Coordinates of C-alpha atoms in Angstrom, one line a residue:
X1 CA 170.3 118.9 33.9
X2 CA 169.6 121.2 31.0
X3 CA 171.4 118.8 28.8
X4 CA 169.0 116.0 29.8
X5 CA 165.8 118.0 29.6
X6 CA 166.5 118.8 26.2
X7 CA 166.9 115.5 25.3
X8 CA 163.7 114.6 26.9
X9 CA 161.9 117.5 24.1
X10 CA 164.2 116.1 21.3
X11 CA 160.8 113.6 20.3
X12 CA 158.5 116.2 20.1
X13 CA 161.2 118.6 17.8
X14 CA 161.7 115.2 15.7
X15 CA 157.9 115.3 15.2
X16 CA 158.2 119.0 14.4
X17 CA 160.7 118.8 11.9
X18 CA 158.9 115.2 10.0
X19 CA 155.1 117.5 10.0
X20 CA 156.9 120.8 9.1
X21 CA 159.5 119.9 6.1
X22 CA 156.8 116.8 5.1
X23 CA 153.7 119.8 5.3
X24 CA 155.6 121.7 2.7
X25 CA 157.0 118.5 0.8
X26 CA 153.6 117.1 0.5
X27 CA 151.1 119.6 0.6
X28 CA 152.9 121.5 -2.0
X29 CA 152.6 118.4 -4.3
X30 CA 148.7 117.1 -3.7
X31 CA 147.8 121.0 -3.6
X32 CA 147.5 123.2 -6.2
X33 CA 149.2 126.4 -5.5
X34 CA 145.7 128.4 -4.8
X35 CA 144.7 126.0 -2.4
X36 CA 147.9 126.1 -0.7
X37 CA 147.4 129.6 -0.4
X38 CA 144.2 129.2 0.9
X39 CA 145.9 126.8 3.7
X40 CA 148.2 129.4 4.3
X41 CA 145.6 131.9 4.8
X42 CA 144.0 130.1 6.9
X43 CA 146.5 129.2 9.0
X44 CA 147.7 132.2 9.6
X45 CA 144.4 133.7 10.0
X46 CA 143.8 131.0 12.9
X47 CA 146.9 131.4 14.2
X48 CA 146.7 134.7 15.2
X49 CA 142.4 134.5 16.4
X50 CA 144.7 132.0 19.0
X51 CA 146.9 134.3 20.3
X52 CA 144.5 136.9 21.0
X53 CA 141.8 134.8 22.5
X54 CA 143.9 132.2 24.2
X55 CA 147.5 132.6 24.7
X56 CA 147.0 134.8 27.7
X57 CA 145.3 132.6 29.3
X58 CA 148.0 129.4 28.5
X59 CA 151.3 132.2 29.2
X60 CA 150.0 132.3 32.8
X61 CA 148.8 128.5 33.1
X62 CA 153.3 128.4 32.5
X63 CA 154.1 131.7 34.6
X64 CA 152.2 130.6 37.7
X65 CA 152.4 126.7 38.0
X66 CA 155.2 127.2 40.1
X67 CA 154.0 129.6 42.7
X68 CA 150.8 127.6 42.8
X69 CA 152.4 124.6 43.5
X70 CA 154.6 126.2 46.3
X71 CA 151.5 127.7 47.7
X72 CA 149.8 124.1 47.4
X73 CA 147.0 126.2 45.8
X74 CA 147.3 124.0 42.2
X75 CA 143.3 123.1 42.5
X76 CA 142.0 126.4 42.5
X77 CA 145.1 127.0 39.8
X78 CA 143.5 124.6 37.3
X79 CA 139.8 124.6 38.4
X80 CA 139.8 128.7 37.4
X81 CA 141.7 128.1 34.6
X82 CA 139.4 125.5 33.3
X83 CA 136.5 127.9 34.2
X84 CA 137.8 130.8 32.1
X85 CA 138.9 128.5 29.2
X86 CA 135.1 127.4 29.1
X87 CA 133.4 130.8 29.2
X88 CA 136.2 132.2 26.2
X89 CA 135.5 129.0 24.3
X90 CA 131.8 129.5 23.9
X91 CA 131.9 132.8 23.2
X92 CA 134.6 132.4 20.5
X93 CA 133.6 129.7 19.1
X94 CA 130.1 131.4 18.6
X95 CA 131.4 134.7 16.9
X96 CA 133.8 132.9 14.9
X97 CA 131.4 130.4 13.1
X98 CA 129.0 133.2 12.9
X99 CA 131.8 135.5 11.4
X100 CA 132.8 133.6 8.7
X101 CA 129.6 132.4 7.4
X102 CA 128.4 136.3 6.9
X103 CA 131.9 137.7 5.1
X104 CA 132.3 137.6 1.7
X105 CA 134.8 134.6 1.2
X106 CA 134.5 131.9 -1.5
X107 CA 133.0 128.6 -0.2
X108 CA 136.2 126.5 0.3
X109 CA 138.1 129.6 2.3
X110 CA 134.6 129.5 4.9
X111 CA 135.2 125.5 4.8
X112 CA 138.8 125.9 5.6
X113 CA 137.9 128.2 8.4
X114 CA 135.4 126.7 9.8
X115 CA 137.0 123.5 10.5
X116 CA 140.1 125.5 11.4
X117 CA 138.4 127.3 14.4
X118 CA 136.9 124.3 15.6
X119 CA 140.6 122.8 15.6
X120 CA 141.9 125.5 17.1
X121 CA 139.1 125.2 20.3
X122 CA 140.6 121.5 21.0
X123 CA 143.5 122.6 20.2
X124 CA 143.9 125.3 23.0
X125 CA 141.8 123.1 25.7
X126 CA 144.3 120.7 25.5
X127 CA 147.6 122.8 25.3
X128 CA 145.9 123.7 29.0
X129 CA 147.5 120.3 30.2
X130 CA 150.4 120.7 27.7
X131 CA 152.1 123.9 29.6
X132 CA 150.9 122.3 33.0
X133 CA 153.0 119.3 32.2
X134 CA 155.9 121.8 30.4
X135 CA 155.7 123.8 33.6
X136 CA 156.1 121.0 36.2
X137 CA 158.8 119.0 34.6
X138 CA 156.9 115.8 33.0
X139 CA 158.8 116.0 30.0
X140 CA 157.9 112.2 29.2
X141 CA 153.7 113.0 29.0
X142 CA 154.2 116.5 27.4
X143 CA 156.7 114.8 24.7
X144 CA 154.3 111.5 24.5
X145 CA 150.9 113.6 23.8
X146 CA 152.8 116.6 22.1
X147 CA 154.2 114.3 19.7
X148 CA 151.5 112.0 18.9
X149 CA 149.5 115.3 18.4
X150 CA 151.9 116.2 15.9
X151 CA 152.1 113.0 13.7
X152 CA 148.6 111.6 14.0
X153 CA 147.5 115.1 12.8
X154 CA 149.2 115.4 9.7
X155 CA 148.9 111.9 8.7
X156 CA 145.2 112.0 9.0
X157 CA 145.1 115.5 6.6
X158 CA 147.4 114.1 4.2
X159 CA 144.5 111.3 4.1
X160 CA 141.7 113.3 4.2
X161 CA 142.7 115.5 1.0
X162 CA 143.9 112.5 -1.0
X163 CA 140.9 111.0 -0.3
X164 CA 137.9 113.9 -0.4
X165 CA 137.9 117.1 -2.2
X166 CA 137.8 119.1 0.9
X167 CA 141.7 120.3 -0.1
X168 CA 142.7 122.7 2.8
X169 CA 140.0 122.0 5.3
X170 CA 141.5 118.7 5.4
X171 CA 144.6 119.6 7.0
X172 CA 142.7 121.5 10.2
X173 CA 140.0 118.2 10.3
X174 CA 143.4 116.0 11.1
X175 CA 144.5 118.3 13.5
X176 CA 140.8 118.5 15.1
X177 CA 140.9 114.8 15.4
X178 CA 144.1 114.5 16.6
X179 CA 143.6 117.3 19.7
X180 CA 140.5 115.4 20.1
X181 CA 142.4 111.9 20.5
X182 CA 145.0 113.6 23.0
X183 CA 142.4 114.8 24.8
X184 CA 140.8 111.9 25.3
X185 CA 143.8 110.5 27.3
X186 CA 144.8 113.9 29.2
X187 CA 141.5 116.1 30.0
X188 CA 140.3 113.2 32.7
X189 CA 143.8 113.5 34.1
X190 CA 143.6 117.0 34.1
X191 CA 140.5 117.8 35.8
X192 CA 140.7 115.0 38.2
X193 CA 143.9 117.3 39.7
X194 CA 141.4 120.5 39.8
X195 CA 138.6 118.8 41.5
X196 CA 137.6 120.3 44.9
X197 CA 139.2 123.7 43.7
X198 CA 137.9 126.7 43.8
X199 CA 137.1 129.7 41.1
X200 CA 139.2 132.5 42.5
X201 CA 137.9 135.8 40.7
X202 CA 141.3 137.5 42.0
X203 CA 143.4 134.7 40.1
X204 CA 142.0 135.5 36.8
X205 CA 143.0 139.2 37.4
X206 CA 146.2 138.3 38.4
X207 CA 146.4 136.0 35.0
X208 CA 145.1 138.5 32.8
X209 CA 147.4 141.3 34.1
X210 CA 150.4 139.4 33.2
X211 CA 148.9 137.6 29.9
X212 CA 146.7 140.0 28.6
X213 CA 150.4 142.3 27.3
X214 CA 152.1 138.9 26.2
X215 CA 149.0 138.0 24.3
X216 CA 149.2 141.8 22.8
X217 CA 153.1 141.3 22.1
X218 CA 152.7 138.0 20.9
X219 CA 149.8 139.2 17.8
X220 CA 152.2 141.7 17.0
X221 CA 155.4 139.3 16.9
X222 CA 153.1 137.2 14.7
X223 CA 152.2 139.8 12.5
X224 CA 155.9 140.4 11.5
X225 CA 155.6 136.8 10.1
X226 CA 152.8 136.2 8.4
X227 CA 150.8 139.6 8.1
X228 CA 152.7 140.0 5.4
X229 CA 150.7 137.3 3.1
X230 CA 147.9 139.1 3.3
X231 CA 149.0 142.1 2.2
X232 CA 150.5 139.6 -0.5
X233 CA 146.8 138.1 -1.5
X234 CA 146.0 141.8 -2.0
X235 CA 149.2 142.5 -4.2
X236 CA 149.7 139.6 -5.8
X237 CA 147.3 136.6 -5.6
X238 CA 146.6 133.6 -3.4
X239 CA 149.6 132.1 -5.5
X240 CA 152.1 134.6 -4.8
X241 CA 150.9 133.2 -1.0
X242 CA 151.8 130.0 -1.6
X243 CA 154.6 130.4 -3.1
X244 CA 155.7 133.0 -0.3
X245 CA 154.2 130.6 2.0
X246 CA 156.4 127.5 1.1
X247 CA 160.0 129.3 1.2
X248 CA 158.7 130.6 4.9
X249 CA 157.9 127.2 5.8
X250 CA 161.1 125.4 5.4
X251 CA 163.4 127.7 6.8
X252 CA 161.0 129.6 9.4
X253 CA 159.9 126.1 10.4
X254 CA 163.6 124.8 11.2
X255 CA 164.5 127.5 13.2
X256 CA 161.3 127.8 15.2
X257 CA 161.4 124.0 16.3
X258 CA 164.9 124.3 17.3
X259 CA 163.8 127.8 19.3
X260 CA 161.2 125.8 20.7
X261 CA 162.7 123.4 22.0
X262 CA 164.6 125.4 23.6
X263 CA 161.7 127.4 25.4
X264 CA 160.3 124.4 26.2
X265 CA 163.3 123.1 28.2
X266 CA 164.8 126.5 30.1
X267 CA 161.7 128.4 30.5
X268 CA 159.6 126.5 33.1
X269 CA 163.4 125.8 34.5
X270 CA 164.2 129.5 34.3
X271 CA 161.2 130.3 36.3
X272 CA 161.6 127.5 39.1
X273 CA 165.0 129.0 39.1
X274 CA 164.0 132.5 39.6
X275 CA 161.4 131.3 42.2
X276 CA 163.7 129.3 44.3
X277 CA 167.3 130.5 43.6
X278 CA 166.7 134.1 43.1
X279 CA 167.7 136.3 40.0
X280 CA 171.6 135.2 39.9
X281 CA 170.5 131.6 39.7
X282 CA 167.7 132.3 36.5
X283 CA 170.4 134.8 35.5
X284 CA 173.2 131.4 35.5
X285 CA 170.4 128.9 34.1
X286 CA 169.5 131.7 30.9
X287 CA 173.5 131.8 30.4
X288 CA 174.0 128.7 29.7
X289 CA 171.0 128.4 27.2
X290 CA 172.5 131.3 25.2
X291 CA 175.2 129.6 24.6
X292 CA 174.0 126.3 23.6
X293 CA 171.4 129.0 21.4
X294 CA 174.2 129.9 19.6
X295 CA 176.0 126.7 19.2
X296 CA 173.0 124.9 17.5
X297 CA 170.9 128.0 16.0
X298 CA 174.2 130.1 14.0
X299 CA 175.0 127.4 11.9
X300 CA 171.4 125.7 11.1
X301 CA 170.5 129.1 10.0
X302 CA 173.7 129.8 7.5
X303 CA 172.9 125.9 6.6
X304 CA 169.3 126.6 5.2
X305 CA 170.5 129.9 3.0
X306 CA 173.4 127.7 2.1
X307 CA 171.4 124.4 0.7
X308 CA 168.9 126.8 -0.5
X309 CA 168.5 126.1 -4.3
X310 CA 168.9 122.1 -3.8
X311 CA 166.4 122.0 -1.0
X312 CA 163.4 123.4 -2.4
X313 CA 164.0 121.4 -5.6
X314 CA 164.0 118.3 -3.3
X315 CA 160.8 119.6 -1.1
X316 CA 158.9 121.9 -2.9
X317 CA 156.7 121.7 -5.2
X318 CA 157.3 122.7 -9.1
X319 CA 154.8 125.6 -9.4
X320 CA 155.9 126.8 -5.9
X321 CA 160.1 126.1 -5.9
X322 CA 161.3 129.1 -8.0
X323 CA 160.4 131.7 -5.7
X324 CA 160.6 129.6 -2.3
X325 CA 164.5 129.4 -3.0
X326 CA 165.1 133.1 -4.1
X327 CA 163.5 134.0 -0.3
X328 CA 164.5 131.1 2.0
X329 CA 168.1 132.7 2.8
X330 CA 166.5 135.8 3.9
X331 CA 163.9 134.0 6.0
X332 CA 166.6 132.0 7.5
X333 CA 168.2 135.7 8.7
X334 CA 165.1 136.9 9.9
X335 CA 164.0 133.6 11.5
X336 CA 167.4 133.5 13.7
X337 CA 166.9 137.0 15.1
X338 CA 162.9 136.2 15.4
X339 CA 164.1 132.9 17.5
X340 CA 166.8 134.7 19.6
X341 CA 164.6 137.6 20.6
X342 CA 161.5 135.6 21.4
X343 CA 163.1 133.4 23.3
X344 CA 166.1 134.7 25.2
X345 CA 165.3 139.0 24.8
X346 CA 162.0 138.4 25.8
X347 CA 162.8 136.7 29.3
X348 CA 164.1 140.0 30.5
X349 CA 160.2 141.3 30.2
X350 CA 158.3 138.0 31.2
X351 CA 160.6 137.1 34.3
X352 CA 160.0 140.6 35.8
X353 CA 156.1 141.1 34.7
X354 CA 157.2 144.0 32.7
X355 CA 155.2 142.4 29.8
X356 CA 153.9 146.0 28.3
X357 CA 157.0 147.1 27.6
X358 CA 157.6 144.1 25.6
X359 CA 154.0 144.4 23.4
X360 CA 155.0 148.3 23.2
X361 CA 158.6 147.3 21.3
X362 CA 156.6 144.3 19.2
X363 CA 153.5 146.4 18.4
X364 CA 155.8 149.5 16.8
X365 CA 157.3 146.7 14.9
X366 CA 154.2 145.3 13.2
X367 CA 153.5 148.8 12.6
X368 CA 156.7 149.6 10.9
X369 CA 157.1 145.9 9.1
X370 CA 153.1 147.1 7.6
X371 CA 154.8 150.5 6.2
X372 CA 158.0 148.5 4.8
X373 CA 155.5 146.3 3.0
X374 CA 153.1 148.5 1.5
X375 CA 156.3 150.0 -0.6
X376 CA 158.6 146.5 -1.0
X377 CA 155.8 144.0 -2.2
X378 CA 155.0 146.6 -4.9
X379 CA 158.4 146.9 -5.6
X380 CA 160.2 144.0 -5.2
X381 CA 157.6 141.8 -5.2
X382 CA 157.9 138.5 -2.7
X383 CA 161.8 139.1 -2.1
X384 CA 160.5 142.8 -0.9
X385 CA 158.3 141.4 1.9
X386 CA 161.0 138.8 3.1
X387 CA 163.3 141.7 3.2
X388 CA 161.0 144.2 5.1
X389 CA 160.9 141.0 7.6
X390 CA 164.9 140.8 7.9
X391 CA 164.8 144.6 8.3
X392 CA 162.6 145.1 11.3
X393 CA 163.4 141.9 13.2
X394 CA 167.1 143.7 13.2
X395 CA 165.8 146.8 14.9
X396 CA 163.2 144.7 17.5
X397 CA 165.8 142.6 18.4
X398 CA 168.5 145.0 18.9
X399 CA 165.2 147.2 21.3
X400 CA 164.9 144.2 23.3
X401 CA 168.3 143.4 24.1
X402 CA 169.2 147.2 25.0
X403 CA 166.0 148.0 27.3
X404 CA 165.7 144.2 28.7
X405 CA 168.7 144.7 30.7
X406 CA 167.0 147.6 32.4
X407 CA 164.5 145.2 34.1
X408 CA 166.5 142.1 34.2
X409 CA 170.3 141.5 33.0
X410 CA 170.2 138.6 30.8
X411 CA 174.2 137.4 29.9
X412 CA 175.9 137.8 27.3
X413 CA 178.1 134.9 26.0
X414 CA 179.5 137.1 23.7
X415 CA 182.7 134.2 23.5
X416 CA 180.8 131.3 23.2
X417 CA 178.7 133.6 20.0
X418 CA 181.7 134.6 18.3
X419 CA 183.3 130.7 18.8
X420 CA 179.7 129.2 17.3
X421 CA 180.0 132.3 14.5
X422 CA 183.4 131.5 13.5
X423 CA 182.5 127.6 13.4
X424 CA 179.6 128.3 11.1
X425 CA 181.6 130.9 9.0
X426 CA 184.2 127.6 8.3
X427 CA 181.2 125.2 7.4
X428 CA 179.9 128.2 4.6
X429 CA 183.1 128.1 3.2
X430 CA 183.6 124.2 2.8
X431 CA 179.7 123.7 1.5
X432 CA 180.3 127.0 -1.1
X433 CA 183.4 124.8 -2.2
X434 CA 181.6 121.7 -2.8
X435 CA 180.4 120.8 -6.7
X436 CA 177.3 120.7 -7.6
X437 CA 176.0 116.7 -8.4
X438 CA 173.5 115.3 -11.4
X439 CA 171.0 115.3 -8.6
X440 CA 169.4 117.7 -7.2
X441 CA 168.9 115.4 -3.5
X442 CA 172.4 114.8 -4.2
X443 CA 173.8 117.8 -4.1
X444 CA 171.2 118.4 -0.9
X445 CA 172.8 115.3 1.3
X446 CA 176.6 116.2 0.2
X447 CA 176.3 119.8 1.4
X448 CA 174.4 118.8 4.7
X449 CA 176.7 115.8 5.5
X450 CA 180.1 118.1 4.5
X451 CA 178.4 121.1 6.3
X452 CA 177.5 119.0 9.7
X453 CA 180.9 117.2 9.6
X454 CA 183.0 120.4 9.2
X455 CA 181.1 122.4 12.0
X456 CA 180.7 119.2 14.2
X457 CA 184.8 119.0 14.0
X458 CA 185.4 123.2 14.2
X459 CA 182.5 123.0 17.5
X460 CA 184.6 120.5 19.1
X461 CA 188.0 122.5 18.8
X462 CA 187.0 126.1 19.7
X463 CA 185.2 123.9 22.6
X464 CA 181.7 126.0 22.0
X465 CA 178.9 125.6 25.2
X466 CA 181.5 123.2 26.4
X467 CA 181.0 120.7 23.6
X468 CA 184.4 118.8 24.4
X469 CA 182.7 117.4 27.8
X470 CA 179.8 116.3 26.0
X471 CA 181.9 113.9 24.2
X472 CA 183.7 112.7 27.2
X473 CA 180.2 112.0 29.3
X474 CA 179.5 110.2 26.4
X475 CA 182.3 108.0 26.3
X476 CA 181.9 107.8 30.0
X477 CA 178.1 106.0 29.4
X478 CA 179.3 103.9 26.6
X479 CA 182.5 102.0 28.3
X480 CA 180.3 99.9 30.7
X481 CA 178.5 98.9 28.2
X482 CA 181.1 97.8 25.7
X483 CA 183.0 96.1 28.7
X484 CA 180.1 93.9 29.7
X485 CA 179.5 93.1 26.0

């Protein structure tokens, strides 16, 4: 079963992967490196005003969909999450127009941010439906409208800044549209299921006391990844951010679509789990994610610090490709730890509601990546701040693990790890083997196809998640059809 939903998300992380590695390969090129600084900014500036106005309300649209649909209480569900997500969107929306006309930015920054807080209003009204149909098991409409979000979004950007001289607004105007066009489709859908329902007053109490500390650890977590370009701008210059800004993006990007694709698959069944099975059966369903974590995650990490050099030739930029390559193998480290503790660690915290705890660990973390900064970026310049990064995601992740099993023992596949780090330890050694060709894309498809091949072969005899009966169910589907051709 977990195999199949996977493959039922494996559209929308295709869509991931074209938007995130074709954002950097494109923007980088029709961008000058100040605006794409300025994009970065933004985005992360946006990013975060999300998390702290909305993603408490969307963690419990996921956490409770299941006990509202046992209770056959999924009107007044949606109908009061619907009412709150009105009431925050007009008052958010207000203060953050208002806000960044009155600060002192330069006139395209307010563009970019104006258009990117209108974007990010669609945005979270429609990822209302999006965790509904995540939560309930429609992994056909969530993949559809997630990714069809996705494409039609950065296609309509790409077009937009080509076309105007609107530069990094244009990005957050495609992605405005594109909510908008989702929405279109879902929202009627959506609040035809809450009609009749009820605004319960002790539901949004309920919500906020389990979001509210998510939201809090979730603006911390985010902090450890991109509150470090700010501190950048004020160190070294909106280039420096782009520049910063494009190595994070291919190998942060990678890793987080493969993470979350896997949250989107075992989470809402971890929970049904929990609800209906009781801990040992979320505590067998989280298992066998872990492993399949490790089988996928170790070796596409060690495969972007590997291909490194040749891979930001190929996708970024020539103002922006120097320093990108010099920090992508220490993103890749930090981004593997970041991916393992957000979405395994953490479950410990959300299954059991002990959410605090988990902001409490991330928020000392921010606080401590902050220090690390102020002295590395001055010092080291952009390798400094990816290395404060690599430094505190070590110590958060090693927290989490240790005081997660005091509310909630997560396994440890500790076998199936060391297998998937011994098959990824081979692949390094073959790819550093390999010569380097005339080209630099070349070199780029010689080490990936060497590197996949050799840890494809190595997964398949250590046996890793149980790989080997992969292969035989798959042999199993094709023989009816090669017998009746």
């Amino acid at each position: 079963m977990l195999g199949r939903y996977l493959l039922g998300y494996l559209p929308v992380q295709v869509a991931q992967a074209l938007v995130g590695f074709g954002s950097v390969a494109v923007f980088t090129r029709i961008m000058p490196a100040e605006d794409y600084g300025r994009y970065a900014l933004t985005l992360a500036a946006m990013s975060l005003t999300h998390i702290l106005v909305f993603t408490w309300l969307e963690a419990a649209v996921a956490r409770f969909h299941a006990r509202a649909e046992r209770r056959r209480r999924m009107r007044e569900h949606l109908t009061t999450v619907y009412a709150v997500y009105a009431l925050i969107a007009l008052v958010a929306g207000t203060v953050l127009i208002g806000l960044v006309q009155i600060l002192p930015l330069e006139i395209r920054l307010k563009t970019a941010l104006s258009f990117a807080a209108v974007s990010m209003l669609l945005r979270a009204l429609m990822q209302i439906g999006m965790e509904t149909h995540r939560a309930e098991g429609d992994v056909r409409r969530f993949s559809a409208l997630e990714a069809s979000y996705l494409m039609l979004g950065f296609m309509i950007g790409v077009g937009i800044i080509l076309t105007t001289g609107l530069g990094a607004a244009g990005v957050f105007i495609g992605t405005g549209i594109a909510a908008l066009v989702m929405l279109v489709f879902d929202l009627p859908v959506m609040l035809r299921r809450a009609r009749g329902g009820q605004r319960q007053t002790v539901r949004v109490a309920a919500y906020a006391a389990y979001g509210l500390p998510v939201t809090l650890s979730l603006i911390f977590e985010h902090l450890l990844s991109v509150g470090d370009r700010f501190l950048i701008a004020s160190f070294l210059g909106q280039g420096a951010v782009g520049m910063y800004a494009a190595g994070y993006g291919l190998a942060d990007r990678l890793l987080d679509i493969i993470f979350i694709w896997f949250g989107a698959a075992v989470w809402p069944m971890t929970i049904r789990a929990l609800e209906q099975g009781g801990k040992r059966a979320a505590q067998e369903m989280a298992g066998q994610a872990a492993g399949l974590m490790g089988l996928i995650a170790f070796p596409a990490a060690a495969g972007l610090a590997l291909v490194a050099g040749p891979l930001t030739t190929v996708l970024v930029g020539e103002s922006l490709r120097e320093e990108a390559a010099r920090i992508l193998p220490w993103i890749a480290l930090s981004g593997l730890m970041n991916g393992m503790m957000t979405y395994y660690f953490h479950e410990a915290f959300t299954l059991t509601r002990r959410t605090g705890v988990m902001a409490a660990i991330m928020s000392a973390s921010a606080i401590l990546n902050l220090g690390l900064n102020l002295v590395f970026i001055p010092a080291f310049g952009l390798t400094g701040a990816a290395l404060a990064t690599v430094l505190v995601y070590a110590l958060a992740l090693g927290v989490c693990a240790v005081m997660g099993r005091r509310h909630f023992a997560l396994p440890l596949p500790w076998a199936e790890w060391i297998k998937a780090g011994s098959a990824t330890a081979i692949m390094a050694a073959a790819v550093l083997m390999l010569p380097a060709l005339p080209m630099a894309w070349q070199t780029l498809a010689l080490q990936a196809l060497v590197g996949a091949g050799v840890y494809a072969i190595s997964a398949y005899l250590f046996d890793i998640a149980g790989c080997r009966q992969w292969v035989r169910d798959a042999r199993a589907l094709l023989k009816p059809a090669e017998a009746t051709s």
